[in-house]
Amino acid sequence: SDKPASPDIGPMTQEALKDIRRPRNVEAIFKQPLRRPAQYGVPVCDLQLRTFSVRNMEFFADFAMRAAYYLGLSAKGPIPLPRIIERWTVPRSNFVYKKSQENFERITLRRLIQIQDGDSEVVKMWLAYLQKHQYYGVGMKANVFEFEKLDVGKAMDEQAQKEQDLVDESWKGFGRRKDAPEQGEELLEIINADPVRKAGTDMPMGRTSWDKY
């Protein structure tokens, strides 16, 4: 360490302290992030980082690579992507016919981190961890790829039918029932039934239009 030792410590002790190796987790901060090799190279997630500051980009990209290593993911990158340059030309003052103009430029830096051969649940955990500890001034956009069997359509239909059954069971008493009568005569029989008519007589406008005079 470059920090000066205490004056109470002798010269021999100071030399011995310089030779002491720092802990591995502390030493790893001063070195490049460790990487896990990919076995098949199948991409499962593309994480794109965007920012206007190079310092923020380098810091958060390094943090994302270290988090991927400790979660057991094979990460490739960060790969520099083409910069997005935007320019605007506006008048210098609020006078609409002002001749003097001013130019503004905004440069967006981008980096790509690709996760290969990773489990989908672990990838979601990695993305959630990055979102929880997201660094200020850095935006993220992730494209996650999940591989299913050939009969995935059938499985999706079965899952949709199960969800539909749950919805029907929960909402069967809400709104109009499917087994309600469609014909007007059947509706009149239900409305003109004694329990219904007795319930409506106490209302201020209990006399309805279908009552016969």
GROMACS .gro file of C-alpha atoms in nm:
model
  213
    1SER     CA    1   0.000   0.000   0.000
    2ASP     CA    2   0.117   0.358  -0.070
    3LYS     CA    3  -0.026   0.484   0.259
    4PRO     CA    4   0.257   0.594   0.493
    5ALA     CA    5   0.305   0.374   0.796
    6SER     CA    6   0.265   0.499   1.151
    7PRO     CA    7   0.581   0.663   1.295
    8ASP     CA    8   0.556   0.434   1.598
    9ILE     CA    9   0.637   0.133   1.377
   10GLY     CA   10   1.002   0.054   1.329
   11PRO     CA   11   1.174   0.040   0.988
   12MET     CA   12   1.193  -0.338   0.988
   13THR     CA   13   0.821  -0.365   1.058
   14GLN     CA   14   0.747  -0.118   0.780
   15GLU     CA   15   0.946  -0.326   0.533
   16ALA     CA   16   0.763  -0.639   0.645
   17LEU     CA   17   0.425  -0.470   0.598
   18LYS     CA   18   0.516  -0.376   0.240
   19ASP     CA   19   0.581  -0.740   0.159
   20ILE     CA   20   0.243  -0.855   0.291
   21ARG     CA   21   0.016  -0.952   0.008
   22ARG     CA   22  -0.329  -0.794  -0.003
   23PRO     CA   23  -0.639  -1.021   0.015
   24ARG     CA   24  -0.749  -1.173  -0.312
   25ASN     CA   25  -1.082  -0.990  -0.321
   26VAL     CA   26  -0.903  -0.657  -0.270
   27GLU     CA   27  -0.632  -0.743  -0.522
   28ALA     CA   28  -0.896  -0.831  -0.783
   29ILE     CA   29  -1.023  -0.473  -0.783
   30PHE     CA   30  -0.693  -0.351  -0.933
   31LYS     CA   31  -0.691  -0.616  -1.208
   32GLN     CA   32  -0.902  -0.691  -1.513
   33PRO     CA   33  -1.233  -0.872  -1.451
   34LEU     CA   34  -1.210  -1.250  -1.459
   35ARG     CA   35  -1.395  -1.431  -1.739
   36ARG     CA   36  -1.547  -1.775  -1.773
   37PRO     CA   37  -1.497  -1.950  -2.110
   38ALA     CA   38  -1.805  -2.038  -2.312
   39GLN     CA   39  -1.852  -2.405  -2.399
   40TYR     CA   40  -2.090  -2.373  -2.694
   41GLY     CA   41  -2.102  -1.999  -2.763
   42VAL     CA   42  -2.482  -1.978  -2.781
   43PRO     CA   43  -2.595  -1.619  -2.706
   44VAL     CA   44  -2.868  -1.590  -2.445
   45CYS     CA   45  -2.857  -1.218  -2.362
   46ASP     CA   46  -2.733  -0.898  -2.527
   47LEU     CA   47  -2.698  -0.609  -2.282
   48GLN     CA   48  -2.643  -0.267  -2.436
   49LEU     CA   49  -2.516   0.018  -2.218
   50ARG     CA   50  -2.562   0.382  -2.318
   51THR     CA   51  -2.427   0.697  -2.159
   52PHE     CA   52  -2.281   1.040  -2.229
   53SER     CA   53  -1.983   0.993  -1.993
   54VAL     CA   54  -1.684   0.769  -2.066
   55ARG     CA   55  -1.599   0.738  -1.696
   56ASN     CA   56  -1.947   0.617  -1.601
   57MET     CA   57  -1.946   0.371  -1.891
   58GLU     CA   58  -1.611   0.216  -1.799
   59PHE     CA   59  -1.705   0.185  -1.433
   60PHE     CA   60  -2.044   0.020  -1.487
   61ALA     CA   61  -1.922  -0.207  -1.767
   62ASP     CA   62  -1.647  -0.332  -1.537
   63PHE     CA   63  -1.904  -0.386  -1.261
   64ALA     CA   64  -2.133  -0.584  -1.497
   65MET     CA   65  -1.847  -0.810  -1.610
   66ARG     CA   66  -1.745  -0.886  -1.251
   67ALA     CA   67  -2.105  -0.960  -1.151
   68ALA     CA   68  -2.140  -1.201  -1.445
   69TYR     CA   69  -1.825  -1.388  -1.343
   70TYR     CA   70  -1.931  -1.435  -0.981
   71LEU     CA   71  -2.275  -1.558  -1.094
   72GLY     CA   72  -2.110  -1.822  -1.312
   73LEU     CA   73  -2.200  -1.662  -1.647
   74SER     CA   74  -1.979  -1.650  -1.954
   75ALA     CA   75  -1.967  -1.283  -2.058
   76LYS     CA   76  -1.813  -1.144  -2.376
   77GLY     CA   77  -1.726  -0.777  -2.401
   78PRO     CA   78  -1.763  -0.494  -2.342
   79ILE     CA   79  -1.769  -0.443  -2.720
   80PRO     CA   80  -1.763  -0.079  -2.841
   81LEU     CA   81  -2.054   0.010  -3.069
   82PRO     CA   82  -2.077   0.304  -3.311
   83ARG     CA   83  -2.144   0.633  -3.139
   84ILE     CA   84  -2.473   0.815  -3.189
   85ILE     CA   85  -2.404   1.180  -3.276
   86GLU     CA   86  -2.691   1.430  -3.272
   87ARG     CA   87  -2.661   1.798  -3.362
   88TRP     CA   88  -2.901   2.091  -3.333
   89THR     CA   89  -2.875   2.445  -3.469
   90VAL     CA   90  -3.087   2.708  -3.292
   91PRO     CA   91  -3.095   3.091  -3.275
   92ARG     CA   92  -2.886   3.242  -2.998
   93SER     CA   93  -3.176   3.449  -2.864
   94ASN     CA   94  -3.553   3.420  -2.851
   95PHE     CA   95  -3.594   3.663  -3.142
   96VAL     CA   96  -3.727   3.458  -3.433
   97TYR     CA   97  -3.538   3.654  -3.701
   98LYS     CA   98  -3.208   3.650  -3.515
   99LYS     CA   99  -2.920   3.595  -3.759
  100SER     CA  100  -2.668   3.460  -3.509
  101GLN     CA  101  -2.707   3.087  -3.444
  102GLU     CA  102  -2.560   2.833  -3.205
  103ASN     CA  103  -2.479   2.464  -3.252
  104PHE     CA  104  -2.531   2.189  -2.995
  105GLU     CA  105  -2.395   1.837  -3.016
  106ARG     CA  106  -2.472   1.527  -2.811
  107ILE     CA  107  -2.264   1.208  -2.837
  108THR     CA  108  -2.406   0.884  -2.699
  109LEU     CA  109  -2.151   0.613  -2.619
  110ARG     CA  110  -2.254   0.249  -2.640
  111ARG     CA  111  -2.109  -0.082  -2.522
  112LEU     CA  112  -2.235  -0.437  -2.573
  113ILE     CA  113  -2.200  -0.723  -2.324
  114GLN     CA  114  -2.310  -1.066  -2.447
  115ILE     CA  115  -2.390  -1.358  -2.217
  116GLN     CA  116  -2.334  -1.703  -2.370
  117ASP     CA  117  -2.443  -2.051  -2.255
  118GLY     CA  118  -2.621  -1.913  -1.949
  119ASP     CA  119  -2.933  -2.034  -1.772
  120SER     CA  120  -3.231  -1.805  -1.823
  121GLU     CA  121  -3.302  -1.777  -1.450
  122VAL     CA  122  -2.941  -1.682  -1.375
  123VAL     CA  123  -2.946  -1.425  -1.656
  124LYS     CA  124  -3.262  -1.268  -1.510
  125MET     CA  125  -3.093  -1.260  -1.170
  126TRP     CA  126  -2.790  -1.088  -1.324
  127LEU     CA  127  -3.007  -0.826  -1.495
  128ALA     CA  128  -3.204  -0.764  -1.176
  129TYR     CA  129  -2.880  -0.720  -0.981
  130LEU     CA  130  -2.751  -0.467  -1.235
  131GLN     CA  131  -3.081  -0.281  -1.228
  132LYS     CA  132  -3.076  -0.267  -0.849
  133HIS     CA  133  -2.722  -0.124  -0.841
  134GLN     CA  134  -2.748   0.077  -1.163
  135TYR     CA  135  -2.492   0.357  -1.188
  136TYR     CA  136  -2.617   0.709  -1.249
  137GLY     CA  137  -2.604   0.836  -1.606
  138VAL     CA  138  -2.594   0.486  -1.761
  139GLY     CA  139  -2.894   0.338  -1.944
  140MET     CA  140  -2.948  -0.032  -2.012
  141LYS     CA  141  -3.135  -0.224  -2.282
  142ALA     CA  142  -3.136  -0.605  -2.275
  143ASN     CA  143  -3.243  -0.858  -2.539
  144VAL     CA  144  -3.296  -1.200  -2.379
  145PHE     CA  145  -3.314  -1.517  -2.592
  146GLU     CA  146  -3.484  -1.832  -2.462
  147PHE     CA  147  -3.471  -2.163  -2.649
  148GLU     CA  148  -3.772  -2.396  -2.630
  149LYS     CA  149  -3.869  -2.734  -2.774
  150LEU     CA  150  -4.029  -2.777  -3.115
  151ASP     CA  151  -4.375  -2.826  -2.962
  152VAL     CA  152  -4.363  -2.493  -2.780
  153GLY     CA  153  -4.683  -2.383  -2.955
  154LYS     CA  154  -4.879  -2.669  -2.801
  155ALA     CA  155  -4.739  -2.593  -2.457
  156MET     CA  156  -4.833  -2.226  -2.494
  157ASP     CA  157  -5.190  -2.320  -2.594
  158GLU     CA  158  -5.223  -2.546  -2.290
  159GLN     CA  159  -5.093  -2.273  -2.061
  160ALA     CA  160  -5.331  -2.020  -2.215
  161GLN     CA  161  -5.625  -2.258  -2.163
  162LYS     CA  162  -5.532  -2.307  -1.797
  163GLU     CA  163  -5.514  -1.933  -1.743
  164GLN     CA  164  -5.848  -1.888  -1.921
  165ASP     CA  165  -6.010  -2.146  -1.691
  166LEU     CA  166  -5.879  -1.961  -1.388
  167VAL     CA  167  -6.014  -1.633  -1.520
  168ASP     CA  168  -6.355  -1.785  -1.597
  169GLU     CA  169  -6.377  -1.932  -1.248
  170SER     CA  170  -6.291  -1.598  -1.086
  171TRP     CA  171  -6.513  -1.379  -1.306
  172LYS     CA  172  -6.811  -1.606  -1.366
  173GLY     CA  173  -7.030  -1.397  -1.135
  174PHE     CA  174  -6.936  -1.066  -1.296
  175GLY     CA  175  -7.126  -0.910  -1.586
  176ARG     CA  176  -7.359  -1.099  -1.813
  177ARG     CA  177  -7.367  -1.477  -1.784
  178LYS     CA  178  -7.318  -1.698  -2.085
  179ASP     CA  179  -7.619  -1.911  -1.987
  180ALA     CA  180  -7.850  -1.608  -1.971
  181PRO     CA  181  -8.164  -1.633  -2.191
  182GLU     CA  182  -8.136  -1.479  -2.535
  183GLN     CA  183  -8.508  -1.447  -2.624
  184GLY     CA  184  -8.723  -1.158  -2.507
  185GLU     CA  185  -9.006  -1.387  -2.393
  186GLU     CA  186  -8.776  -1.567  -2.152
  187LEU     CA  187  -8.655  -1.236  -2.013
  188LEU     CA  188  -9.014  -1.120  -1.960
  189GLU     CA  189  -9.096  -1.439  -1.772
  190ILE     CA  190  -8.803  -1.381  -1.539
  191ILE     CA  191  -8.889  -1.013  -1.489
  192ASN     CA  192  -9.261  -1.077  -1.432
  193ALA     CA  193  -9.194  -1.346  -1.174
  194ASP     CA  194  -9.345  -1.276  -0.833
  195PRO     CA  195  -9.016  -1.241  -0.639
  196VAL     CA  196  -8.885  -0.989  -0.890
  197ARG     CA  197  -9.208  -0.787  -0.902
  198LYS     CA  198  -9.239  -0.779  -0.525
  199ALA     CA  199  -8.882  -0.658  -0.494
  200GLY     CA  200  -8.952  -0.375  -0.741
  201THR     CA  201  -9.277  -0.242  -0.590
  202ASP     CA  202  -9.105  -0.067  -0.300
  203MET     CA  203  -8.882   0.133  -0.531
  204PRO     CA  204  -8.968   0.499  -0.611
  205MET     CA  205  -9.009   0.404  -0.978
  206GLY     CA  206  -9.107   0.046  -0.918
  207ARG     CA  207  -9.369   0.046  -1.192
  208THR     CA  208  -9.191  -0.058  -1.508
  209SER     CA  209  -9.278  -0.011  -1.874
  210TRP     CA  210  -9.377  -0.375  -1.919
  211ASP     CA  211  -9.649  -0.358  -1.654
  212LYS     CA  212  -9.993  -0.398  -1.804
  213TYR     CA  213 -10.249  -0.136  -1.713
   0.00000   0.00000   0.00000
